[in-house]
PDB file of C-alpha atoms in Angstrom:
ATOM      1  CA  UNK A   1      17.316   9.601  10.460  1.00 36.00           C
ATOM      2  CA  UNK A   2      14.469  11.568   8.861  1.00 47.00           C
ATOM      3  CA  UNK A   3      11.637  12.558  11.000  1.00 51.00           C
ATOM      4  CA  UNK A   4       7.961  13.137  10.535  1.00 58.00           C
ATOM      5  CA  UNK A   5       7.477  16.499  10.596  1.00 66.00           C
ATOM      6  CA  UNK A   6       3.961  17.370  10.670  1.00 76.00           C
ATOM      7  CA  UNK A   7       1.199  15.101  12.322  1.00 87.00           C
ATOM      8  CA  UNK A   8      -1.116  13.283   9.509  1.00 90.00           C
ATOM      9  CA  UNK A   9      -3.838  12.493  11.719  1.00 93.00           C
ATOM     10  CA  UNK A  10      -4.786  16.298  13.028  1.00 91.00           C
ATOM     11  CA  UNK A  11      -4.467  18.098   9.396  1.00 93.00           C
ATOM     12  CA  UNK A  12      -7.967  19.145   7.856  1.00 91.00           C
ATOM     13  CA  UNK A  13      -9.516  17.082   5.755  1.00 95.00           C
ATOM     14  CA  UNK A  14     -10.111  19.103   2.070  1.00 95.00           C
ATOM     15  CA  UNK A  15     -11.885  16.883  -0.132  1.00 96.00           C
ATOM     16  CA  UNK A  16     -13.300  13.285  -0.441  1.00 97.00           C
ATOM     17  CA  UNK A  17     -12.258  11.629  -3.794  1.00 96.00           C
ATOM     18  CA  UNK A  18     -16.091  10.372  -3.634  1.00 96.00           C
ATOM     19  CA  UNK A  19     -15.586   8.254  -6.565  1.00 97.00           C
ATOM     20  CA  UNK A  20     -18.381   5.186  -6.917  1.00 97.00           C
ATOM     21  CA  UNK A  21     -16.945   1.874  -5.543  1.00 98.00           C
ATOM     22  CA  UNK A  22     -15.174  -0.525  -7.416  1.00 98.00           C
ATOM     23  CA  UNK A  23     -18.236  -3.189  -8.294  1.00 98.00           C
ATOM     24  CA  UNK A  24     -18.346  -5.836  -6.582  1.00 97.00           C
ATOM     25  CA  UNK A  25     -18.120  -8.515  -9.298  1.00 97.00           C
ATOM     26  CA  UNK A  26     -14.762  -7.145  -9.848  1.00 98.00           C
ATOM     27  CA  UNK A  27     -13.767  -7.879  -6.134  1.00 98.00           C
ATOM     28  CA  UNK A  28     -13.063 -11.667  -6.816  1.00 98.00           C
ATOM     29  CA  UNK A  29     -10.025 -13.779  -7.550  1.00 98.00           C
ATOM     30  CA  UNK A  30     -10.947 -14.849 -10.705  1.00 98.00           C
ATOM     31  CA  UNK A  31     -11.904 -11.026 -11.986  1.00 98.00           C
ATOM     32  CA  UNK A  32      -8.196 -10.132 -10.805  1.00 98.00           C
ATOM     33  CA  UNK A  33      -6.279 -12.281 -11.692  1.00 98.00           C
ATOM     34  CA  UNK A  34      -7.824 -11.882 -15.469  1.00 98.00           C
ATOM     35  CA  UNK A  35      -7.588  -8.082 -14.825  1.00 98.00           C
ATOM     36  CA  UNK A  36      -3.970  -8.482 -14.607  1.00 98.00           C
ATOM     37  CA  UNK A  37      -3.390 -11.025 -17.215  1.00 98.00           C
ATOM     38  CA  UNK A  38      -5.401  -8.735 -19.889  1.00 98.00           C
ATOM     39  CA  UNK A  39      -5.021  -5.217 -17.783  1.00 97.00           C
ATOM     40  CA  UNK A  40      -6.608  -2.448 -19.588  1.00 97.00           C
ATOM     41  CA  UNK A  41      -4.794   1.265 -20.706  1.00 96.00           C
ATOM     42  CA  UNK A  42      -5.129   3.269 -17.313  1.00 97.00           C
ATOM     43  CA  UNK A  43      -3.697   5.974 -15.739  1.00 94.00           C
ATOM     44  CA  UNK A  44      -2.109   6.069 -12.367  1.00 94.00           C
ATOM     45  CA  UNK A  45      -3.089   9.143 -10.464  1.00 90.00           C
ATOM     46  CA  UNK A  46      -0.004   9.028  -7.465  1.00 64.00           C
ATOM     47  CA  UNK A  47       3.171   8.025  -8.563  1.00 56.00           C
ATOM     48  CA  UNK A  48       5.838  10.169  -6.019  1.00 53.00           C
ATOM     49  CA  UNK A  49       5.055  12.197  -2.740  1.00 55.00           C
ATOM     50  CA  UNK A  50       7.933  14.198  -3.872  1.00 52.00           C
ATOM     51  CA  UNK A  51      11.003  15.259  -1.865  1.00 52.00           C
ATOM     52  CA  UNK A  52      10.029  16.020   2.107  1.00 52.00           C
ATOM     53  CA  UNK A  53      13.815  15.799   3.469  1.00 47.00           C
ATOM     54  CA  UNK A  54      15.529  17.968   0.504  1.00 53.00           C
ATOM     55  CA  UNK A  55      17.003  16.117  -2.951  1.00 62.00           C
ATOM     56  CA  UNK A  56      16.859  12.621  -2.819  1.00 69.00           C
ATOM     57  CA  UNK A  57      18.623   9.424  -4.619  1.00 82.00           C
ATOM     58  CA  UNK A  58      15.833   7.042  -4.693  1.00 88.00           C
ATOM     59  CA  UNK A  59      16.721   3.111  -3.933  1.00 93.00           C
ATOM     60  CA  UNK A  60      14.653   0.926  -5.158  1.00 96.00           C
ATOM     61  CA  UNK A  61      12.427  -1.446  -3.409  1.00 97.00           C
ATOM     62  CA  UNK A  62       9.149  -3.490  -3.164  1.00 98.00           C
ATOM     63  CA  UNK A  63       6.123  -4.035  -1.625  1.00 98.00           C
ATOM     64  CA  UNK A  64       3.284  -7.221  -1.319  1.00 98.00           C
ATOM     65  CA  UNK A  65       0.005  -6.040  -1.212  1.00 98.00           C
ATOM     66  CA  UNK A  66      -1.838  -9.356  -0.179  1.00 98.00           C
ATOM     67  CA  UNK A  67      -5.239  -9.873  -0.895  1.00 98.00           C
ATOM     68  CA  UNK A  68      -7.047 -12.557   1.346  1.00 98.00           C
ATOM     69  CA  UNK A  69      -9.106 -14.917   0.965  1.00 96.00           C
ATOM     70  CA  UNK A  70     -11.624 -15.198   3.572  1.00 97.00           C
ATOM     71  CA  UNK A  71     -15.584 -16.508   3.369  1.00 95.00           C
ATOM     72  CA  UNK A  72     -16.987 -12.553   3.570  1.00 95.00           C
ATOM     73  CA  UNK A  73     -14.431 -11.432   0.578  1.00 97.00           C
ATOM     74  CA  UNK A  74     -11.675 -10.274  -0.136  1.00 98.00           C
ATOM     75  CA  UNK A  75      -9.398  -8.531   2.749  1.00 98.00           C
ATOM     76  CA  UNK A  76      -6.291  -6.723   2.376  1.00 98.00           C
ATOM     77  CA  UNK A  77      -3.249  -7.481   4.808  1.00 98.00           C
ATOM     78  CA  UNK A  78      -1.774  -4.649   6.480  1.00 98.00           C
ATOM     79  CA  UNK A  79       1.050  -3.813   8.830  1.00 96.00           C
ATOM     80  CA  UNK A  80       1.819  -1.175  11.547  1.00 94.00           C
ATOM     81  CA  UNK A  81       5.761  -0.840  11.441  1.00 84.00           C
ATOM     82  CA  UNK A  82       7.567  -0.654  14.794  1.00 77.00           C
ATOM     83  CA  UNK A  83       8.298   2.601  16.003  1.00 71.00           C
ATOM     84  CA  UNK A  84      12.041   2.514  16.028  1.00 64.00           C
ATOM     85  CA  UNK A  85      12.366   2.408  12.692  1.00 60.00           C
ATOM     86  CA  UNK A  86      14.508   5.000  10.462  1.00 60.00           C
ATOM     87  CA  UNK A  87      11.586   5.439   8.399  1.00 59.00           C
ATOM     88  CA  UNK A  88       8.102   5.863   8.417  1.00 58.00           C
ATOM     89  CA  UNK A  89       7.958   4.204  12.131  1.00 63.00           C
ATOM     90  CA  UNK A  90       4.378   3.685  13.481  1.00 79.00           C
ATOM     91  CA  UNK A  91       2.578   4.145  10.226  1.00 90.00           C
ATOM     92  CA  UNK A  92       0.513   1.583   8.313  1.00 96.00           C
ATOM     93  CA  UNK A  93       1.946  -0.375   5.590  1.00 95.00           C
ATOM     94  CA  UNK A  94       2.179  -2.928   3.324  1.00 97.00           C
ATOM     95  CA  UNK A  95       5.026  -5.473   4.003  1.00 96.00           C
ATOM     96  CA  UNK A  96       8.419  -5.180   2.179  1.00 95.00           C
ATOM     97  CA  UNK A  97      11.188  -3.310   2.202  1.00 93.00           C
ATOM     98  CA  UNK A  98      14.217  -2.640  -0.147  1.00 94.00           C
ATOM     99  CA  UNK A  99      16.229  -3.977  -3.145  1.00 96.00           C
ATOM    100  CA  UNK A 100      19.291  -6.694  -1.890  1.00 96.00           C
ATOM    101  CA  UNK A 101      21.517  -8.042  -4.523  1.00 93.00           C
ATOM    102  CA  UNK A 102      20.404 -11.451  -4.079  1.00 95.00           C
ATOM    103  CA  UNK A 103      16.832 -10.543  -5.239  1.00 96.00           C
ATOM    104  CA  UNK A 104      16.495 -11.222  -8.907  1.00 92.00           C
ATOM    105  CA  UNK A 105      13.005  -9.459  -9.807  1.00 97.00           C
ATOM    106  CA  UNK A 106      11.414  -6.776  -7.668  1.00 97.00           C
ATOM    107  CA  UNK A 107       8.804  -9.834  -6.810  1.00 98.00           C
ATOM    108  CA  UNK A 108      11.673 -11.881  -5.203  1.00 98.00           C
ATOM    109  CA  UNK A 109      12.025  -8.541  -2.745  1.00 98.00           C
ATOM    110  CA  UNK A 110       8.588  -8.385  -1.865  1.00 98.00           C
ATOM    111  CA  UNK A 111       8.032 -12.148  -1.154  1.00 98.00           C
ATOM    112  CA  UNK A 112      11.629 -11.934   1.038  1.00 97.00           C
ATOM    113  CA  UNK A 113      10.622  -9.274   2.742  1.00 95.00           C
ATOM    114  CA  UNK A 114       7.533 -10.647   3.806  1.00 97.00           C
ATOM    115  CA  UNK A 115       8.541 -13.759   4.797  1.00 96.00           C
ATOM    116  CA  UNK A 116      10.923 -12.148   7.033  1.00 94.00           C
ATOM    117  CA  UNK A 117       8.902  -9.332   8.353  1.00 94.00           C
ATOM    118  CA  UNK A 118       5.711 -11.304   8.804  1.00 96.00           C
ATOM    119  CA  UNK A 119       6.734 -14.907   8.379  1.00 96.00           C
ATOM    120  CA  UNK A 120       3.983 -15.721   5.708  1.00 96.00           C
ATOM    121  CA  UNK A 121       4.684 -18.515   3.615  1.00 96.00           C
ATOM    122  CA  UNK A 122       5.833 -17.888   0.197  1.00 96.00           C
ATOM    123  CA  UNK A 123       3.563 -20.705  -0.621  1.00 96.00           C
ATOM    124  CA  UNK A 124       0.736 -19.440   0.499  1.00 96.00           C
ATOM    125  CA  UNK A 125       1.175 -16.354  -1.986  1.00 97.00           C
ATOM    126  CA  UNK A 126       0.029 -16.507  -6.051  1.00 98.00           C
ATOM    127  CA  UNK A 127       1.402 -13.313  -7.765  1.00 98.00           C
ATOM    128  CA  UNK A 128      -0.575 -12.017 -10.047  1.00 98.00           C
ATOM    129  CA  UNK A 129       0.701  -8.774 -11.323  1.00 98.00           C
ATOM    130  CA  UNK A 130       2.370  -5.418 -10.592  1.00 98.00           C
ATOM    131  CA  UNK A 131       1.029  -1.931  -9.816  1.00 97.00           C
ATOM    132  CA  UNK A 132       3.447   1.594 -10.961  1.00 95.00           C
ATOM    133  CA  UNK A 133       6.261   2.885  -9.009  1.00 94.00           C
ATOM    134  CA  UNK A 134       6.015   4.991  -6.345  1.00 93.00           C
ATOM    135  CA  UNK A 135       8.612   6.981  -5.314  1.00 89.00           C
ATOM    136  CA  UNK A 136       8.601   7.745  -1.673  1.00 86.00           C
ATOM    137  CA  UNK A 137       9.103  11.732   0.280  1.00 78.00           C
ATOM    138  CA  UNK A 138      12.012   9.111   2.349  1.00 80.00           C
ATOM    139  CA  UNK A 139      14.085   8.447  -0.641  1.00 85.00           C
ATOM    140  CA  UNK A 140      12.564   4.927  -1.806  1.00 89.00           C
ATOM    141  CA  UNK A 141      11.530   3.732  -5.527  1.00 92.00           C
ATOM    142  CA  UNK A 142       8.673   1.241  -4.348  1.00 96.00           C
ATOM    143  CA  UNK A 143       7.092  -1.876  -7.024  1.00 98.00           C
ATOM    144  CA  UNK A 144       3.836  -2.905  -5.721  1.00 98.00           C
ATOM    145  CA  UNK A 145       3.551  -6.465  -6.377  1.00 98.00           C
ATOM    146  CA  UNK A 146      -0.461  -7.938  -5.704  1.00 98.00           C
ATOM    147  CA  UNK A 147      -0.912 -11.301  -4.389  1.00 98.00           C
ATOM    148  CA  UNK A 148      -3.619 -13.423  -3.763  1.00 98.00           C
ATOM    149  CA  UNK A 149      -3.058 -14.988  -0.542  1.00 98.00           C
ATOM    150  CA  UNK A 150      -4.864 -18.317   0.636  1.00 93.00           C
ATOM    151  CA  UNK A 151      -5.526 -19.047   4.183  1.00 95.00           C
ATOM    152  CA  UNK A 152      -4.822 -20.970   6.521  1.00 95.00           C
ATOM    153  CA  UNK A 153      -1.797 -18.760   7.173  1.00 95.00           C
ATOM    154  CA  UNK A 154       0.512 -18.616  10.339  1.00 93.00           C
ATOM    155  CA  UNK A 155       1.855 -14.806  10.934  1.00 95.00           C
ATOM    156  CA  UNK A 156       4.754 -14.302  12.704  1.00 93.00           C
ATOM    157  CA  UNK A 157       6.125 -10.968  13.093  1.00 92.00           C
ATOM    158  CA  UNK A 158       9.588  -9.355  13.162  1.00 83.00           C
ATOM    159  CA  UNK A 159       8.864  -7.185  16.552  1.00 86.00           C
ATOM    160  CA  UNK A 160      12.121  -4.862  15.253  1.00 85.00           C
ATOM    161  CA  UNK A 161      10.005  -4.641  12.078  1.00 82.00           C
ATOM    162  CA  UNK A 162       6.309  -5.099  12.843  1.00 91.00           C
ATOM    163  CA  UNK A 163       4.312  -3.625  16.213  1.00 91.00           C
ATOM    164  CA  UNK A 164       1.208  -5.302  14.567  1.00 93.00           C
ATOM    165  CA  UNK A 165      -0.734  -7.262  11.864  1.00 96.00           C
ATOM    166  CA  UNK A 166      -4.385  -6.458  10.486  1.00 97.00           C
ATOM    167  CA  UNK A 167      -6.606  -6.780   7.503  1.00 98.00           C
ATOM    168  CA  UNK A 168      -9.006  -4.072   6.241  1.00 98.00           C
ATOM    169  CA  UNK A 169     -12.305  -5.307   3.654  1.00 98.00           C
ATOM    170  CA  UNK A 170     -10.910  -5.222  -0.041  1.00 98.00           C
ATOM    171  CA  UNK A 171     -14.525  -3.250  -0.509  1.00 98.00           C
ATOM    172  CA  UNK A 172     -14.013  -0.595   1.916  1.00 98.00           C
ATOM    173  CA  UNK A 173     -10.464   0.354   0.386  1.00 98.00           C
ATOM    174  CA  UNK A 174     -11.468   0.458  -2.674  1.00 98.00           C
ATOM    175  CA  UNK A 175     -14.701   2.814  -2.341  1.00 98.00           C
ATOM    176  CA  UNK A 176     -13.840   6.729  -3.324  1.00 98.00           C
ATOM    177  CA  UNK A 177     -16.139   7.614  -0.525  1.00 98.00           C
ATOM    178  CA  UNK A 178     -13.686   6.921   1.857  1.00 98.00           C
ATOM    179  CA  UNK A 179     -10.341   8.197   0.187  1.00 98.00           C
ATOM    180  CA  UNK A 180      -9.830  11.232   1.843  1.00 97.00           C
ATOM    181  CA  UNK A 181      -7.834  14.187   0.968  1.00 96.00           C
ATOM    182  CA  UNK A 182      -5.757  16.009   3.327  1.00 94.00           C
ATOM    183  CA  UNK A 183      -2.668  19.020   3.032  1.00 89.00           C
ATOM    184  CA  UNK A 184      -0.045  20.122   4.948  1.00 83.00           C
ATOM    185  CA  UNK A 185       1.973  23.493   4.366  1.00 79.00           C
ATOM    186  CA  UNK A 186       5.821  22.973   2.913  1.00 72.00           C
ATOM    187  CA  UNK A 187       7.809  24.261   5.843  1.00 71.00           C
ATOM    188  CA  UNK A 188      10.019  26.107   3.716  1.00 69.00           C
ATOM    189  CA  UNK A 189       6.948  28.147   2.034  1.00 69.00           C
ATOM    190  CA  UNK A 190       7.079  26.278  -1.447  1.00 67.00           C
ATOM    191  CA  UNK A 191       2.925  25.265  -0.755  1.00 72.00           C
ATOM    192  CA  UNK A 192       1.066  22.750   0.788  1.00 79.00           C
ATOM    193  CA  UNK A 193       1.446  19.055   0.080  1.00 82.00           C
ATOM    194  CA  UNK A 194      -1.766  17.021  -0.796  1.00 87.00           C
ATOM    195  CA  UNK A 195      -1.954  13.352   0.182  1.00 91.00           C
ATOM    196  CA  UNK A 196      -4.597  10.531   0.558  1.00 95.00           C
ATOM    197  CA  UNK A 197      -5.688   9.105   3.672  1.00 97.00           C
ATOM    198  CA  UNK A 198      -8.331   6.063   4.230  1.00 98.00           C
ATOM    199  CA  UNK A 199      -9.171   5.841   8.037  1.00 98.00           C
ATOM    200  CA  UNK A 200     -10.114   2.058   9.000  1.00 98.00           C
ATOM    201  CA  UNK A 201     -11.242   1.502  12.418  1.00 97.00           C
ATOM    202  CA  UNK A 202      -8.444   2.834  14.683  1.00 95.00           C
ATOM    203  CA  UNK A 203      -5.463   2.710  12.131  1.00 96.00           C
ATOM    204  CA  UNK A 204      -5.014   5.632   9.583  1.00 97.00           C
ATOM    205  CA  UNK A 205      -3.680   4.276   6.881  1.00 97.00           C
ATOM    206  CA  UNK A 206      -2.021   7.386   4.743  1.00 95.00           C
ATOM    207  CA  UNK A 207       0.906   8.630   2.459  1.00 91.00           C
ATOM    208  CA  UNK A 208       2.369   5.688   0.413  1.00 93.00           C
ATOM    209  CA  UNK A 209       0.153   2.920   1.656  1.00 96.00           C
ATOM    210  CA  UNK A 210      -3.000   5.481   0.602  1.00 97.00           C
ATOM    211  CA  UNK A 211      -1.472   6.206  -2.772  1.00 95.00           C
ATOM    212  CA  UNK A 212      -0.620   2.901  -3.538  1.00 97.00           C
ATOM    213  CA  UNK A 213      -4.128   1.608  -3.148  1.00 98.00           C
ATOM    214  CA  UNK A 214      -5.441   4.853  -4.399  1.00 97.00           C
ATOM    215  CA  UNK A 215      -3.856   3.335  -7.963  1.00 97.00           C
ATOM    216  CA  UNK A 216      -5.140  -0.094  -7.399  1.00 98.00           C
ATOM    217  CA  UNK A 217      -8.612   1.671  -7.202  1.00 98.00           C
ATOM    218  CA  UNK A 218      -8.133   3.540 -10.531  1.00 98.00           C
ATOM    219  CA  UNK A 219      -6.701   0.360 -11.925  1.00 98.00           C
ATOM    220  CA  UNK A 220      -9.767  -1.913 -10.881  1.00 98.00           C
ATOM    221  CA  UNK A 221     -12.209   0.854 -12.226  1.00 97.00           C
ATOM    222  CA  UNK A 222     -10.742   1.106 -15.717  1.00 97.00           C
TER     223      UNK A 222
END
């Protein structure tokens, strides 16, 4: 069982990314789902946290990063896993989990996964593209799949899984002036680590989850 071993949440913050905000015209269903269809030549900025816990064999896995619906805008559906987890317990994240033979395409994983860790229909989810790997510091190859999600929507968490179930505002995630940066020193001297975090209301939503998003910002701007 790997363990956390420094404490996100009290390191100093370095830098804000301070980018402009994604426009808002681009924060619509119909924008994304185009966006996708015809995506433009980008380039990801976070692609691996690299190795925390010493060499790693990465297994692959997926993610759904689902984008609500709701009268105000857009909102992105978030989870805090359970903290008995193996990995990354307590922290903010986007359902999913790993690769099982049975899964066909990465987007079969992320739709199983969340029906089972959140119990959202599968036909209450429109795929509409995919975002880079991201290889994870715990040993995971991660495809972030984005979904447009319609509401009404029943959620009904895994408690082994899932201690809870929010959204944040599309708008506010994807605004540089709130993508912090933050470092840590290697404890075996190699340097410090740099990694996003995005602070929302009382959940700190950091590491993967940042970096992931952190790409779907550079993707929306392009």
């Amino acid at each position: 069982m790997s363990k956390l071993i420094f404490d996100p949440e009290q390191l100093p913050v370095i830098s804000i990314a301070n980018e402009e905000a994604v426009p808002s015209s681009r924060l619509s269903t119909d924008w994304l789902r185009d966006r996708f269809f015809q995506p433009p030549v980008w380039t990801p900025e976070v692609q691996t946290e690299g190795p925390l816990f010493g060499e790693l064999t990465f297994r692959p896995a997926s993610v759904l990063i689902p984008l609500v619906s709701r009268e105000e805008g857009l909102h992105v559906l978030l989870t805090q896993r359970a903290t008995g987890l193996h990995h990354h317990a307590g922290q903010i994240s986007f359902p999913g989990g790993r690769y099982e033979p049975a899964d066909v395409t990465p987007v079969e994983t992320a739709i199983r996964e969340t029906e089972e860790e959140i119990g959202l229909d599968r036909q209450r989810i429109e795929v509409i593209g995919m975002l880079p790997e991201y290889k994870t510091g715990t040993g995971y190859q991660v495809t972030p799949v984005v979904s447009l999600v319609t509401p009404p929507f029943e959620v009904r968490t895994d408690p082994g899984e899932v201690a809870a179930v929010f959204e944040v505002p599309l708008h506010f995630l994807m605004d540089g002036r709130h993508h912090q940066r933050r470092a840590f020193q290697m404890p075996d001297g190699s340097g410090q680590r740099i990694f996003y975090a995005m602070p929302y209301q009382q959940h700190f939503i950091w590491g993967a989850t940042a970096g992931m998003l952190r790409n779907l910002f550079h993707f929306l701007r392009a």
